[in-house]
């Protein structure tokens, strides 16, 4: 079942009609004979100076000292940036070990120049071998790839990835399998054009299911749509807003590890070419 | 020559007298019979809630599209965070490949739980084997280590690492060798207590030598001292201030790749326990 056939965008993927030409580049992504579903959107040139902004916010489940989610970032050797978010099965230390193992494997391969599709497959094979198919992890990777000139979203998770651009909001929610359990699991990959005013929002199930224990549903897409429409905040502010709302729905006692990853492509705001990174990392009491 | 002898702080290391007890833990750091110089400062408990803030700013040499410096970050599997800054010999693509190789090796080992001293040695051995001792790289690593409850600074570089705490400013400038060239190169390691109002500033030689072509010297320590004394900015602002001054000294045409890494331990400003990451990554014209 190859997604590079008649309808490379995959059935039911788009919330709005897609107008651009669809280009399929399975080779570039490692989507080959064994058939990852690959969705490739239009590529654009980059006439105006753009900047990628990333915002991440994460908390651990209430009363656990360690989040079972792991986020890692690396520069791509052929240019660009990759972010990897893994959510290990269960929570606490056991989940952390799994998500760390998965994120570390994926990110170290990406840092060596391995294609996203191959890195996700390798992370799966590695976890399945290491834990004999008994433990799963969700995995989402978002890469800004200077070679393909696209944003590459690879999903092995049940949480959707939300995309907002000038044409509206879409949910990348095609079915994909968590890694680690079954043979030949593959990612669902979507390529997005490098285009101004594009937002990509990924999160783990602690966010998706926030409020669930009091039977409230968190409509993350509505919050994201409102935020972007207001046009007042950046990626970090959106990540914080989503996390704050999820925490509120769980009465400030997160029922599961919560992680939010937001990327936005915006016209460059500072005209120097400096790359910048900031981290805030609260220390536990020693 | 082991630094864990009579004077573990090493000769000439401190700009001011060191009052705390000195604890040497070579085992914890991988400083063993082959004798890294290890300087261990006092450990503190963490009575108040602290937060580690990180700020990084980097630009490439004027008229080169790619910085020869690589910065990578990873979470430590036993708790904490490591930042690795590598400056490959020369500039441009060749330097980038080297610094990427070195940073990637170091960070992947740290992510597996390897001690900082061993990771630096391994990065050296790897580069020396891979490039037959013909290419060098500078390497500085700064880790917040929850196990040793210290900040671990590992230097294989000629640039100093500046430390400001409540007792004043020091320069960690003991002689250390770049990696990749000679047999048995080892890092100079300094452990600092996890203590509020501590700042750690590392940078590559493009910063240190800014202004050099017009015979101006950049006194980074003076700038850092002033900034911290004013008490108005955070780690990101200090990194930006240092980079801006270096760019100014080079008339906005950096004569070499410039990277600045600042860490600060400050009382937690937001009372949630969320970890946060932001990135700003300007895209080159496609």
Coordinates of C-alpha atoms in Angstrom, one line a residue:
Chain A
X1 CA 0.0 0.0 0.0
X2 CA 2.0 2.9 -1.2
X3 CA 0.9 6.5 -0.6
X4 CA 2.7 7.6 -3.7
X5 CA 0.0 6.2 -5.9
X6 CA -3.0 8.0 -7.3
X7 CA -3.8 10.0 -4.2
X8 CA -0.6 10.8 -2.5
X9 CA -2.3 13.0 0.0
X10 CA -4.0 10.1 1.5
X11 CA -7.7 9.7 2.1
X12 CA -9.3 11.9 4.7
X13 CA -6.1 13.8 5.5
X14 CA -7.1 17.3 4.5
X15 CA -9.7 19.3 6.4
X16 CA -9.7 21.7 3.4
X17 CA -9.2 21.1 -0.3
X18 CA -5.5 21.2 -1.2
X19 CA -4.9 23.3 -4.2
X20 CA -1.1 23.0 -4.8
X21 CA 0.5 20.4 -7.0
X22 CA 1.5 17.3 -5.1
X23 CA 5.0 16.0 -5.6
X24 CA 6.0 12.7 -4.4
X25 CA 9.6 12.1 -3.5
X26 CA 9.7 8.8 -1.8
X27 CA 13.4 8.4 -2.4
X28 CA 14.3 11.6 -0.6
X29 CA 12.4 10.5 2.5
X30 CA 13.2 6.9 2.7
X31 CA 9.7 6.0 1.8
X32 CA 10.3 3.1 -0.6
X33 CA 9.0 -0.3 -1.5
X34 CA 7.9 -1.2 2.0
X35 CA 5.5 1.6 1.7
X36 CA 5.4 4.5 4.2
X37 CA 2.4 6.7 3.5
X38 CA 4.0 9.9 2.2
X39 CA 2.1 13.1 1.7
X40 CA 4.0 15.7 -0.2
X41 CA 2.8 19.3 -0.5
X42 CA 4.0 22.0 -2.8
X43 CA 7.5 23.4 -2.5
X44 CA 8.0 27.1 -2.6
X45 CA 10.9 29.2 -3.2
X46 CA 11.8 31.5 -0.3
X47 CA 11.7 35.0 -1.7
X48 CA 11.4 36.8 1.6
X49 CA 13.8 36.1 4.5
X50 CA 12.1 33.6 6.7
X51 CA 12.9 32.4 10.2
X52 CA 11.9 29.2 11.9
X53 CA 10.8 29.7 15.5
X54 CA 10.4 26.8 17.8
X55 CA 8.6 26.7 21.2
X56 CA 8.5 23.7 23.5
X57 CA 6.8 23.4 26.9
X58 CA 6.5 20.2 28.9
X59 CA 5.5 19.0 32.4
X60 CA 5.4 15.6 34.0
X61 CA 2.4 13.9 35.3
X62 CA 1.3 15.1 38.7
X63 CA 3.3 13.7 41.6
X64 CA 5.9 12.0 39.4
X65 CA 9.3 13.6 39.4
X66 CA 10.1 12.5 35.8
X67 CA 8.3 13.0 32.6
X68 CA 8.0 9.9 30.4
X69 CA 8.1 12.2 27.4
X70 CA 11.5 13.1 25.8
X71 CA 12.2 15.9 23.4
X72 CA 15.5 16.1 21.6
X73 CA 16.7 18.5 18.9
X74 CA 19.6 18.3 16.5
X75 CA 21.0 20.2 13.6
X76 CA 20.8 18.3 10.3
X77 CA 24.2 17.8 8.7
X78 CA 23.0 18.9 5.3
X79 CA 21.2 21.9 6.7
X80 CA 18.2 22.4 8.9
X81 CA 16.9 21.3 12.2
X82 CA 15.1 18.3 13.5
X83 CA 12.9 17.9 16.6
X84 CA 12.0 14.6 18.0
X85 CA 9.2 14.0 20.6
X86 CA 8.8 10.5 22.1
X87 CA 6.1 9.4 24.6
X88 CA 7.0 6.2 26.3
X89 CA 4.4 3.7 27.3
X90 CA 3.0 4.4 30.8
X91 CA 4.7 7.2 32.9
X92 CA 7.5 7.9 35.3
X93 CA 11.0 6.3 35.2
X94 CA 10.0 3.3 33.1
X95 CA 8.5 5.5 30.4
X96 CA 11.4 7.9 30.5
X97 CA 13.9 5.1 29.8
X98 CA 11.9 4.1 26.8
X99 CA 11.2 7.5 25.4
X100 CA 14.9 8.4 25.9
X101 CA 16.0 5.3 24.1
X102 CA 13.7 6.1 21.2
X103 CA 14.4 9.8 20.9
X104 CA 18.2 9.2 21.3
X105 CA 18.2 6.6 18.5
X106 CA 16.1 8.8 16.1
X107 CA 18.1 12.0 16.8
X108 CA 21.5 10.4 16.5
X109 CA 20.5 9.0 13.1
X110 CA 19.1 12.3 11.9
X111 CA 22.3 14.0 13.1
X112 CA 24.2 11.6 10.9
X113 CA 22.2 12.6 7.8
X114 CA 19.8 9.6 7.8
X115 CA 16.4 10.4 6.2
X116 CA 13.5 11.0 8.5
X117 CA 11.6 7.9 7.2
X118 CA 14.6 5.7 7.8
X119 CA 15.3 7.2 11.2
X120 CA 11.7 6.5 12.4
X121 CA 11.9 2.9 11.1
X122 CA 15.2 2.4 12.8
X123 CA 13.9 3.7 16.1
X124 CA 11.0 1.2 15.8
X125 CA 13.3 -1.7 14.9
X126 CA 15.7 -0.8 17.7
X127 CA 12.9 -0.6 20.4
X128 CA 11.2 -3.7 19.2
X129 CA 14.5 -5.6 19.2
X130 CA 15.6 -4.2 22.6
X131 CA 12.3 -4.8 24.3
X132 CA 11.2 -7.9 22.3
X133 CA 8.0 -6.2 21.1
X134 CA 6.6 -5.8 24.6
X135 CA 6.9 -2.0 25.0
X136 CA 5.6 0.8 22.8
X137 CA 6.4 4.4 22.3
X138 CA 4.7 7.1 20.3
X139 CA 7.1 9.1 18.2
X140 CA 6.7 12.4 16.2
X141 CA 9.5 14.1 14.4
X142 CA 9.4 17.5 12.7
X143 CA 12.3 18.5 10.5
X144 CA 13.2 21.6 8.6
X145 CA 15.1 20.1 5.7
X146 CA 17.2 22.4 3.6
X147 CA 17.8 19.6 1.0
X148 CA 14.2 18.9 0.2
X149 CA 13.3 22.5 1.1
X150 CA 10.3 21.3 3.1
X151 CA 9.1 20.7 6.6
X152 CA 8.9 16.9 7.1
X153 CA 6.4 15.7 9.7
X154 CA 6.7 12.0 10.6
X155 CA 4.0 10.5 12.8
X156 CA 4.0 7.3 14.8
X157 CA 1.3 8.4 17.2
X158 CA -2.4 8.7 17.7
X159 CA -2.2 12.4 18.5
X160 CA -2.8 14.6 15.4
X161 CA -0.3 17.2 14.3
X162 CA -2.0 20.5 13.5
X163 CA -0.9 22.6 10.6
X164 CA -2.0 26.2 10.0
X165 CA -1.0 28.1 7.0
X166 CA -2.5 31.0 4.9
X167 CA -5.2 28.7 3.6
X168 CA -6.4 27.5 7.0
X169 CA -6.0 24.8 9.6
X170 CA -5.6 21.1 8.9
X171 CA -5.1 18.1 11.2
X172 CA -2.6 15.5 10.2
X173 CA -4.4 12.7 11.8
X174 CA -4.2 9.7 9.5
X175 CA -3.9 6.5 11.4
X176 CA -0.4 5.6 12.4
X177 CA 1.0 3.0 14.7
X178 CA 3.1 3.5 17.8
X179 CA 6.5 2.0 17.4
X180 CA 8.0 -1.0 19.2
X181 CA 5.3 -3.6 19.0
X182 CA 4.7 -5.0 15.5
X183 CA 6.7 -6.0 12.5
X184 CA 7.5 -3.4 9.8
X185 CA 5.8 -0.4 11.5
X186 CA 6.4 2.7 9.4
X187 CA 5.7 6.4 9.9
X188 CA 3.1 8.5 8.2
X189 CA 5.1 11.3 6.6
X190 CA 3.8 14.6 5.4
X191 CA 6.0 17.2 3.6
X192 CA 4.9 20.8 3.9
X193 CA 6.3 23.7 1.9
X194 CA 8.6 26.2 3.5
X195 CA 6.2 29.0 3.4
X196 CA 5.6 32.1 5.6
X197 CA 3.0 32.0 8.3
X198 CA 3.0 28.3 8.6
X199 CA 2.5 26.8 12.1
X200 CA 3.0 23.2 13.1
X201 CA 1.7 22.0 16.4
X202 CA 2.5 18.6 17.9
X203 CA 1.7 17.3 21.4
X204 CA 1.5 14.1 23.5
X205 CA -1.6 12.4 24.7
X206 CA -1.4 14.0 28.1
X207 CA -2.5 17.2 26.3
X208 CA -5.0 15.5 24.0
X209 CA -6.7 13.9 26.9
X210 CA -6.5 16.7 29.4
X211 CA -9.9 17.1 31.2
X212 CA -10.8 13.6 30.3
X213 CA -11.2 12.4 33.9
X214 CA -13.9 15.1 34.4
X215 CA -15.4 14.3 31.0
X216 CA -14.2 17.5 29.3
X217 CA -12.7 17.4 25.8
X218 CA -9.8 19.7 25.0
X219 CA -10.3 21.1 21.5
X220 CA -6.7 21.9 20.8
X221 CA -7.4 22.8 17.1
X222 CA -9.9 25.5 18.2
X223 CA -7.4 27.0 20.6
X224 CA -4.6 26.9 17.9
X225 CA -6.9 28.5 15.3
X226 CA -7.9 31.3 17.7
X227 CA -4.3 32.0 18.7
X228 CA -3.0 32.2 15.1
X229 CA -6.0 34.2 14.0
X230 CA -5.3 36.8 16.7
X231 CA -1.8 37.1 15.3
X232 CA -0.2 38.3 18.5
X233 CA 2.0 35.5 19.7
X234 CA 5.0 33.4 18.7
X235 CA 5.7 29.7 18.8
X236 CA 6.8 29.8 22.4
X237 CA 3.7 31.7 23.5
X238 CA 1.4 29.2 21.7
X239 CA 3.2 26.2 23.3
X240 CA 2.7 27.9 26.7
X241 CA -0.9 28.7 26.0
X242 CA -1.7 25.1 25.0
X243 CA 0.1 23.7 28.0
X244 CA -1.6 26.2 30.4
X245 CA -5.0 25.2 29.1
X246 CA -4.3 21.5 29.4
X247 CA -3.1 22.0 33.0
X248 CA -6.2 24.0 33.7
X249 CA -8.4 21.2 32.4
X250 CA -6.6 18.8 34.7
X251 CA -6.9 21.2 37.7
X252 CA -3.2 21.9 37.7
X253 CA -2.6 18.2 38.4
X254 CA -1.6 16.7 35.0
X255 CA -3.1 13.2 34.7
X256 CA -0.3 12.3 32.3
X257 CA 3.0 13.7 31.0
X258 CA 2.2 16.7 28.8
X259 CA 4.5 18.0 26.0
X260 CA 3.8 20.6 23.4
X261 CA 6.0 21.4 20.4
X262 CA 5.2 24.3 18.1
X263 CA 7.1 25.4 15.0
X264 CA 6.3 28.5 13.0
X265 CA 7.8 29.9 9.9
X266 CA 7.6 33.7 10.0
X267 CA 9.2 36.6 8.2
X268 CA 12.5 37.2 9.9
X269 CA 12.0 39.7 12.7
X270 CA 15.6 40.4 13.5
X271 CA 17.7 41.2 10.4
X272 CA 20.9 39.6 11.6
X273 CA 21.5 36.0 10.7
X274 CA 22.1 34.8 14.2
X275 CA 20.7 31.5 15.4
X276 CA 19.3 31.6 19.0
X277 CA 18.4 29.0 21.5
X278 CA 17.0 29.5 25.0
X279 CA 16.1 27.0 27.6
X280 CA 14.4 27.2 31.0
X281 CA 14.9 24.1 33.1
X282 CA 13.5 24.1 36.6
X283 CA 15.6 22.1 39.0
X284 CA 14.0 19.6 41.3
X285 CA 14.7 20.0 45.0
X286 CA 18.0 18.3 45.7
Chain B
X1 CA 49.8 14.9 36.6
X2 CA 46.6 14.6 38.5
X3 CA 44.7 17.6 39.7
X4 CA 43.2 15.6 42.5
X5 CA 46.4 16.0 44.5
X6 CA 47.4 18.7 47.0
X7 CA 45.9 21.6 45.0
X8 CA 42.9 20.2 43.2
X9 CA 41.9 23.7 42.0
X10 CA 44.9 23.8 39.8
X11 CA 47.5 26.6 39.9
X12 CA 46.5 30.0 38.7
X13 CA 42.9 28.9 38.1
X14 CA 41.1 31.3 40.5
X15 CA 41.0 35.0 40.1
X16 CA 39.8 35.2 43.7
X17 CA 40.5 33.0 46.7
X18 CA 38.3 30.0 46.8
X19 CA 36.7 29.6 50.3
X20 CA 34.6 26.5 50.0
X21 CA 35.8 22.9 50.7
X22 CA 37.2 21.2 47.6
X23 CA 35.9 17.7 46.9
X24 CA 37.5 15.6 44.4
X25 CA 35.4 12.9 42.7
X26 CA 37.5 11.6 39.9
X27 CA 35.4 8.5 39.6
X28 CA 32.2 10.3 39.0
X29 CA 33.8 12.3 36.2
X30 CA 35.8 9.7 34.5
X31 CA 39.0 11.4 35.6
X32 CA 41.1 8.5 36.5
X33 CA 44.6 7.1 36.3
X34 CA 45.3 8.8 33.0
X35 CA 44.9 12.1 34.8
X36 CA 42.5 14.7 33.6
X37 CA 42.9 17.9 35.6
X38 CA 39.8 18.0 37.7
X39 CA 38.8 20.9 39.8
X40 CA 35.9 20.3 42.1
X41 CA 34.1 23.1 43.9
X42 CA 31.8 22.9 46.9
X43 CA 28.5 21.2 46.5
X44 CA 25.4 22.8 47.9
X45 CA 21.9 21.7 48.8
X46 CA 19.2 23.4 46.9
X47 CA 16.9 24.9 49.5
X48 CA 15.3 27.4 47.2
X49 CA 13.7 26.4 43.9
X50 CA 16.2 27.1 41.2
X51 CA 16.0 27.2 37.5
X52 CA 18.7 26.7 34.9
X53 CA 18.4 29.2 32.0
X54 CA 20.4 28.8 28.8
X55 CA 21.0 31.3 26.1
X56 CA 22.8 30.6 22.9
X57 CA 23.6 33.0 20.0
X58 CA 25.7 32.1 17.0
X59 CA 26.6 33.5 13.6
X60 CA 28.9 32.3 10.9
X61 CA 31.9 34.1 9.5
X62 CA 31.1 36.9 7.1
X63 CA 30.3 35.7 3.6
X64 CA 30.2 32.0 4.5
X65 CA 26.9 30.4 4.5
X66 CA 27.7 27.8 7.1
X67 CA 29.2 28.2 10.6
X68 CA 32.1 25.9 11.5
X69 CA 30.8 25.9 15.1
X70 CA 28.3 23.3 16.2
X71 CA 26.2 23.5 19.3
X72 CA 24.2 20.5 20.4
X73 CA 22.1 19.9 23.6
X74 CA 20.8 16.7 25.2
X75 CA 19.0 15.7 28.3
X76 CA 21.1 13.5 30.6
X77 CA 19.5 10.1 31.2
X78 CA 20.2 10.3 35.0
X79 CA 18.8 13.8 35.1
X80 CA 20.1 17.2 33.9
X81 CA 21.1 18.7 30.7
X82 CA 24.3 18.9 28.7
X83 CA 25.4 21.5 26.1
X84 CA 28.3 20.8 23.7
X85 CA 30.0 23.5 21.7
X86 CA 32.6 22.4 19.1
X87 CA 34.6 24.7 16.9
X88 CA 36.1 22.9 13.9
X89 CA 39.5 23.9 12.5
X90 CA 39.2 26.6 9.8
X91 CA 35.8 27.8 8.7
X92 CA 32.9 27.0 6.3
X93 CA 31.8 23.5 5.2
X94 CA 35.1 21.7 6.1
X95 CA 35.0 23.1 9.7
X96 CA 31.3 22.3 10.0
X97 CA 31.8 18.7 9.1
X98 CA 34.4 18.4 11.8
X99 CA 32.6 20.2 14.5
X100 CA 29.4 18.3 13.7
X101 CA 31.3 15.0 14.0
X102 CA 32.8 16.0 17.3
X103 CA 29.6 17.5 18.9
X104 CA 27.5 14.5 17.7
X105 CA 29.9 12.0 19.2
X106 CA 30.1 13.8 22.5
X107 CA 26.4 14.4 22.8
X108 CA 25.4 10.9 21.8
X109 CA 27.6 9.5 24.5
X110 CA 26.4 12.0 27.1
X111 CA 22.8 11.0 26.1
X112 CA 23.7 7.4 26.9
X113 CA 24.8 8.3 30.4
X114 CA 28.6 8.4 29.7
X115 CA 30.5 10.7 32.1
X116 CA 31.6 14.0 30.7
X117 CA 35.3 13.3 31.0
X118 CA 34.9 10.0 29.2
X119 CA 32.8 11.6 26.5
X120 CA 35.4 14.3 25.8
X121 CA 38.1 11.7 25.6
X122 CA 36.0 9.6 23.3
X123 CA 35.3 12.6 21.0
X124 CA 39.0 13.2 20.8
X125 CA 39.9 9.5 20.1
X126 CA 37.1 9.4 17.5
X127 CA 38.3 12.5 15.6
X128 CA 41.9 11.5 15.8
X129 CA 41.2 8.1 14.4
X130 CA 38.8 9.4 11.8
X131 CA 41.1 12.1 10.5
X132 CA 44.4 10.5 11.4
X133 CA 45.5 13.3 13.7
X134 CA 45.4 15.8 10.9
X135 CA 42.5 17.9 12.0
X136 CA 41.7 19.6 15.3
X137 CA 38.6 20.9 17.0
X138 CA 38.0 22.8 20.1
X139 CA 35.4 21.4 22.4
X140 CA 33.7 22.8 25.5
X141 CA 30.9 21.0 27.3
X142 CA 28.8 22.3 30.1
X143 CA 26.5 19.9 32.0
X144 CA 24.0 20.3 34.8
X145 CA 24.4 16.9 36.4
X146 CA 21.7 15.8 38.9
X147 CA 23.8 12.9 40.0
X148 CA 26.8 14.8 41.2
X149 CA 24.6 17.9 41.9
X150 CA 27.1 20.1 40.1
X151 CA 27.7 22.0 37.0
X152 CA 30.5 20.2 35.1
X153 CA 32.6 22.3 32.7
X154 CA 34.9 20.4 30.4
X155 CA 37.4 22.4 28.3
X156 CA 39.4 21.4 25.3
X157 CA 39.9 24.9 24.0
X158 CA 42.0 28.0 24.3
X159 CA 39.1 30.2 25.0
X160 CA 38.4 30.7 28.7
X161 CA 35.0 29.8 30.3
X162 CA 33.9 32.7 32.6
X163 CA 32.1 31.9 35.9
X164 CA 30.3 34.5 37.9
X165 CA 28.8 33.7 41.3
X166 CA 28.0 35.6 44.5
X167 CA 31.7 35.8 45.3
X168 CA 32.8 37.4 42.0
X169 CA 34.1 36.5 38.5
X170 CA 36.6 33.9 37.7
X171 CA 38.1 32.8 34.4
X172 CA 38.5 29.1 33.8
X173 CA 41.5 29.4 31.6
X174 CA 43.9 26.7 32.6
X175 CA 45.8 25.4 29.5
X176 CA 43.9 22.7 27.7
X177 CA 44.5 21.1 24.3
X178 CA 42.2 21.1 21.3
X179 CA 41.1 17.5 20.4
X180 CA 42.0 15.5 17.4
X181 CA 45.8 15.9 17.1
X182 CA 47.8 14.2 19.8
X183 CA 47.7 11.0 21.8
X184 CA 45.9 10.9 25.1
X185 CA 44.5 14.4 25.0
X186 CA 42.2 15.0 28.0
X187 CA 39.8 17.7 29.1
X188 CA 40.3 20.2 31.9
X189 CA 37.2 19.7 34.1
X190 CA 35.8 22.0 36.7
X191 CA 32.8 21.2 38.9
X192 CA 30.8 24.1 40.2
X193 CA 28.2 24.0 42.9
X194 CA 24.5 24.3 41.9
X195 CA 24.1 27.6 43.6
X196 CA 21.8 30.6 42.9
X197 CA 23.1 33.5 40.9
X198 CA 25.8 31.5 39.1
X199 CA 26.6 32.4 35.5
X200 CA 28.7 30.3 33.1
X201 CA 29.8 31.9 29.8
X202 CA 31.5 30.0 27.0
X203 CA 32.4 31.2 23.6
X204 CA 34.5 30.3 20.5
X205 CA 37.5 32.2 19.3
X206 CA 35.6 34.2 16.8
X207 CA 34.3 36.1 19.8
X208 CA 37.6 36.1 21.8
X209 CA 39.4 37.6 18.8
X210 CA 36.7 40.0 17.6
X211 CA 38.3 43.3 16.7
X212 CA 41.7 41.7 16.4
X213 CA 42.1 42.7 12.7
X214 CA 41.9 46.3 13.8
X215 CA 44.0 45.7 16.8
X216 CA 41.2 46.0 19.4
X217 CA 40.9 43.5 22.2
X218 CA 37.5 42.3 23.3
X219 CA 37.4 42.2 27.1
X220 CA 34.6 39.7 27.4
X221 CA 35.1 39.3 31.2
X222 CA 34.5 43.0 31.7
X223 CA 31.3 43.0 29.7
X224 CA 30.1 39.9 31.5
X225 CA 30.9 41.5 34.9
X226 CA 29.1 44.7 34.0
X227 CA 26.0 42.8 32.7
X228 CA 25.7 40.6 35.8
X229 CA 26.3 43.5 38.2
X230 CA 23.5 45.5 36.6
X231 CA 21.2 42.5 37.3
X232 CA 18.8 43.3 34.6
X233 CA 19.1 40.5 32.1
X234 CA 18.9 36.8 31.6
X235 CA 21.1 34.2 30.0
X236 CA 19.7 34.9 26.5
X237 CA 20.2 38.6 26.8
X238 CA 23.8 38.2 27.9
X239 CA 24.5 35.9 25.0
X240 CA 23.0 38.4 22.7
X241 CA 24.9 41.3 24.3
X242 CA 28.2 39.5 23.9
X243 CA 27.5 38.5 20.3
X244 CA 26.4 42.0 19.4
X245 CA 29.6 43.5 20.9
X246 CA 31.7 41.0 19.0
X247 CA 29.9 41.8 15.8
X248 CA 30.4 45.5 16.4
X249 CA 34.1 45.0 16.9
X250 CA 34.3 43.2 13.6
X251 CA 32.2 46.0 11.9
X252 CA 29.3 43.6 11.5
X253 CA 31.5 41.3 9.3
X254 CA 32.5 38.5 11.6
X255 CA 36.1 37.5 10.8
X256 CA 35.4 34.0 12.1
X257 CA 32.4 31.9 13.3
X258 CA 31.1 33.3 16.5
X259 CA 29.2 31.3 19.1
X260 CA 28.2 32.3 22.7
X261 CA 26.7 29.9 25.3
X262 CA 25.5 31.3 28.6
X263 CA 24.0 29.3 31.5
X264 CA 22.6 30.9 34.6
X265 CA 21.2 29.4 37.8
X266 CA 18.6 31.7 39.1
X267 CA 15.7 31.4 41.6
X268 CA 12.8 30.0 39.7
X269 CA 10.7 32.8 38.2
X270 CA 7.7 30.9 37.1
X271 CA 6.3 28.6 39.8
X272 CA 5.2 25.8 37.5
X273 CA 7.6 23.0 36.9
X274 CA 7.5 23.2 33.1
X275 CA 10.6 22.9 31.0
X276 CA 10.7 25.3 28.1
X277 CA 12.8 25.6 24.9
X278 CA 12.7 28.2 22.2
X279 CA 14.7 28.4 19.0
X280 CA 15.1 31.1 16.4
X281 CA 16.6 29.8 13.2
X282 CA 16.9 32.2 10.2
X283 CA 16.6 30.4 6.9
X284 CA 19.1 31.1 4.2
X285 CA 17.6 32.2 0.9
X286 CA 16.6 29.1 -1.0

